[in-house]
Coordinates of C-alpha atoms in Angstrom, one line a residue:
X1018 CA 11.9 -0.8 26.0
X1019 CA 15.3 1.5 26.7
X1020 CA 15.1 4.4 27.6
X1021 CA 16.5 5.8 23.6
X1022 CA 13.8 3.9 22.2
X1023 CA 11.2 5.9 24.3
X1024 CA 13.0 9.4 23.5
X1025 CA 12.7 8.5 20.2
X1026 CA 9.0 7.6 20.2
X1027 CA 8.4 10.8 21.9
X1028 CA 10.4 12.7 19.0
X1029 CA 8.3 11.2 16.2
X1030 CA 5.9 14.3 15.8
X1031 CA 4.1 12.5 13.4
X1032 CA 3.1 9.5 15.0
X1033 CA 0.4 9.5 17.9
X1034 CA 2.0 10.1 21.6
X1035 CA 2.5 7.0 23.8
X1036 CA 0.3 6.8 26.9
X1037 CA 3.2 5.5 29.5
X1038 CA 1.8 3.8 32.8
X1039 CA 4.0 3.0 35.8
X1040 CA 3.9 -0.2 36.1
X1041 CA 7.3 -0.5 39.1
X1042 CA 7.1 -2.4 41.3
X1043 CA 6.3 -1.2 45.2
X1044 CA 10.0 -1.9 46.0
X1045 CA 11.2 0.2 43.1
X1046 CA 8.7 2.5 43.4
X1047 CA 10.1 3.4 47.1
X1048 CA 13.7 3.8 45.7
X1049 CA 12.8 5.9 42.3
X1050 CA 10.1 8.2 43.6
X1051 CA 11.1 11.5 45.5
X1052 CA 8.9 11.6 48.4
X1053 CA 8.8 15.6 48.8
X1054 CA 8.5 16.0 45.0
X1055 CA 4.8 17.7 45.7
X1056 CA 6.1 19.4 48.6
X1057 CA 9.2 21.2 47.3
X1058 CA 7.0 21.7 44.1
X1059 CA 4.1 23.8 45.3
X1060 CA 6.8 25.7 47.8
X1061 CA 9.2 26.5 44.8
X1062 CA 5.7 27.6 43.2
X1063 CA 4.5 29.8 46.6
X1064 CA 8.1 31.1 46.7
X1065 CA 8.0 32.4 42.7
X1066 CA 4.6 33.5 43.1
X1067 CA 5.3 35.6 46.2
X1068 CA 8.3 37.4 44.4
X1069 CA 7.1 38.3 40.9
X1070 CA 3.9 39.9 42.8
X1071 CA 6.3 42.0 45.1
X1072 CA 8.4 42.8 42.0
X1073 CA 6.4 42.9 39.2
X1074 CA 2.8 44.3 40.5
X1075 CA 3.1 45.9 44.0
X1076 CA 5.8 48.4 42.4
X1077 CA 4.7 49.2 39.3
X1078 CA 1.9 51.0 38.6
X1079 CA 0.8 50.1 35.1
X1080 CA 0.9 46.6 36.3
X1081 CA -1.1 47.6 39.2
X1082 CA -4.3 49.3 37.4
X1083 CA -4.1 46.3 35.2
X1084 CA -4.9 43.8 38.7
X1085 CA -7.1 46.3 39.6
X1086 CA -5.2 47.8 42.5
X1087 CA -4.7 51.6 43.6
X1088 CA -1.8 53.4 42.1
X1089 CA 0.6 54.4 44.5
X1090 CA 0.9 57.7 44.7
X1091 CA 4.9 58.5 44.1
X1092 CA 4.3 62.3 44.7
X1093 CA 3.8 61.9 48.9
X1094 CA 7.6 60.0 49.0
X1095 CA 8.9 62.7 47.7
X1096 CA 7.6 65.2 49.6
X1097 CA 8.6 63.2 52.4
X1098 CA 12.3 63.4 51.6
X1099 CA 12.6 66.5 50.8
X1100 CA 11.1 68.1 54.2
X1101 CA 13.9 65.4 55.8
X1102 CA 16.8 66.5 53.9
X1103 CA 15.9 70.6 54.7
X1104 CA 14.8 70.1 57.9

């Protein structure tokens, strides 16, 4: 089977999918397969996960009530700059 006849068995909504099994062999297998694949996945995953939280629900406060954390108070940052700048 080519590789256009499997896209197009995968584009026919109608029909049942396939159920594909890799049946390469071992030497093939060691020249097609990434090694790192689950590696560089779960990092890329770590990485993403890391950032939205930082961006998305340490800074923002509605976000934060919703994951149950304490609302940062933006009243006492203020205050801080303010007795900088005049003092």
């Amino acid at each position: 089977m080519t590789t256009a006849e499997f896209a197009g068995l995968l584009a026919e909504c109608a029909k049942p999918q396939p159920f594909v099994l890799d049946a390469r062999s071992q030497p093939e297998y060691a020249v097609s397969h990434i090694r790192t694949a689950v590696l560089i996945i779960s990092s890329a995953s770590i990485l993403l996960t890391g950032v939205l939280y930082e961006l998305l629900i340490k800074r923002i406060n509605i976000s934060r009530f919703l994951f149950g954390l304490k609302p940062i108070d933006i009243r006492k940052n203020y205050k801080i700059k303010i007795l900088e700048v005049y003092v």
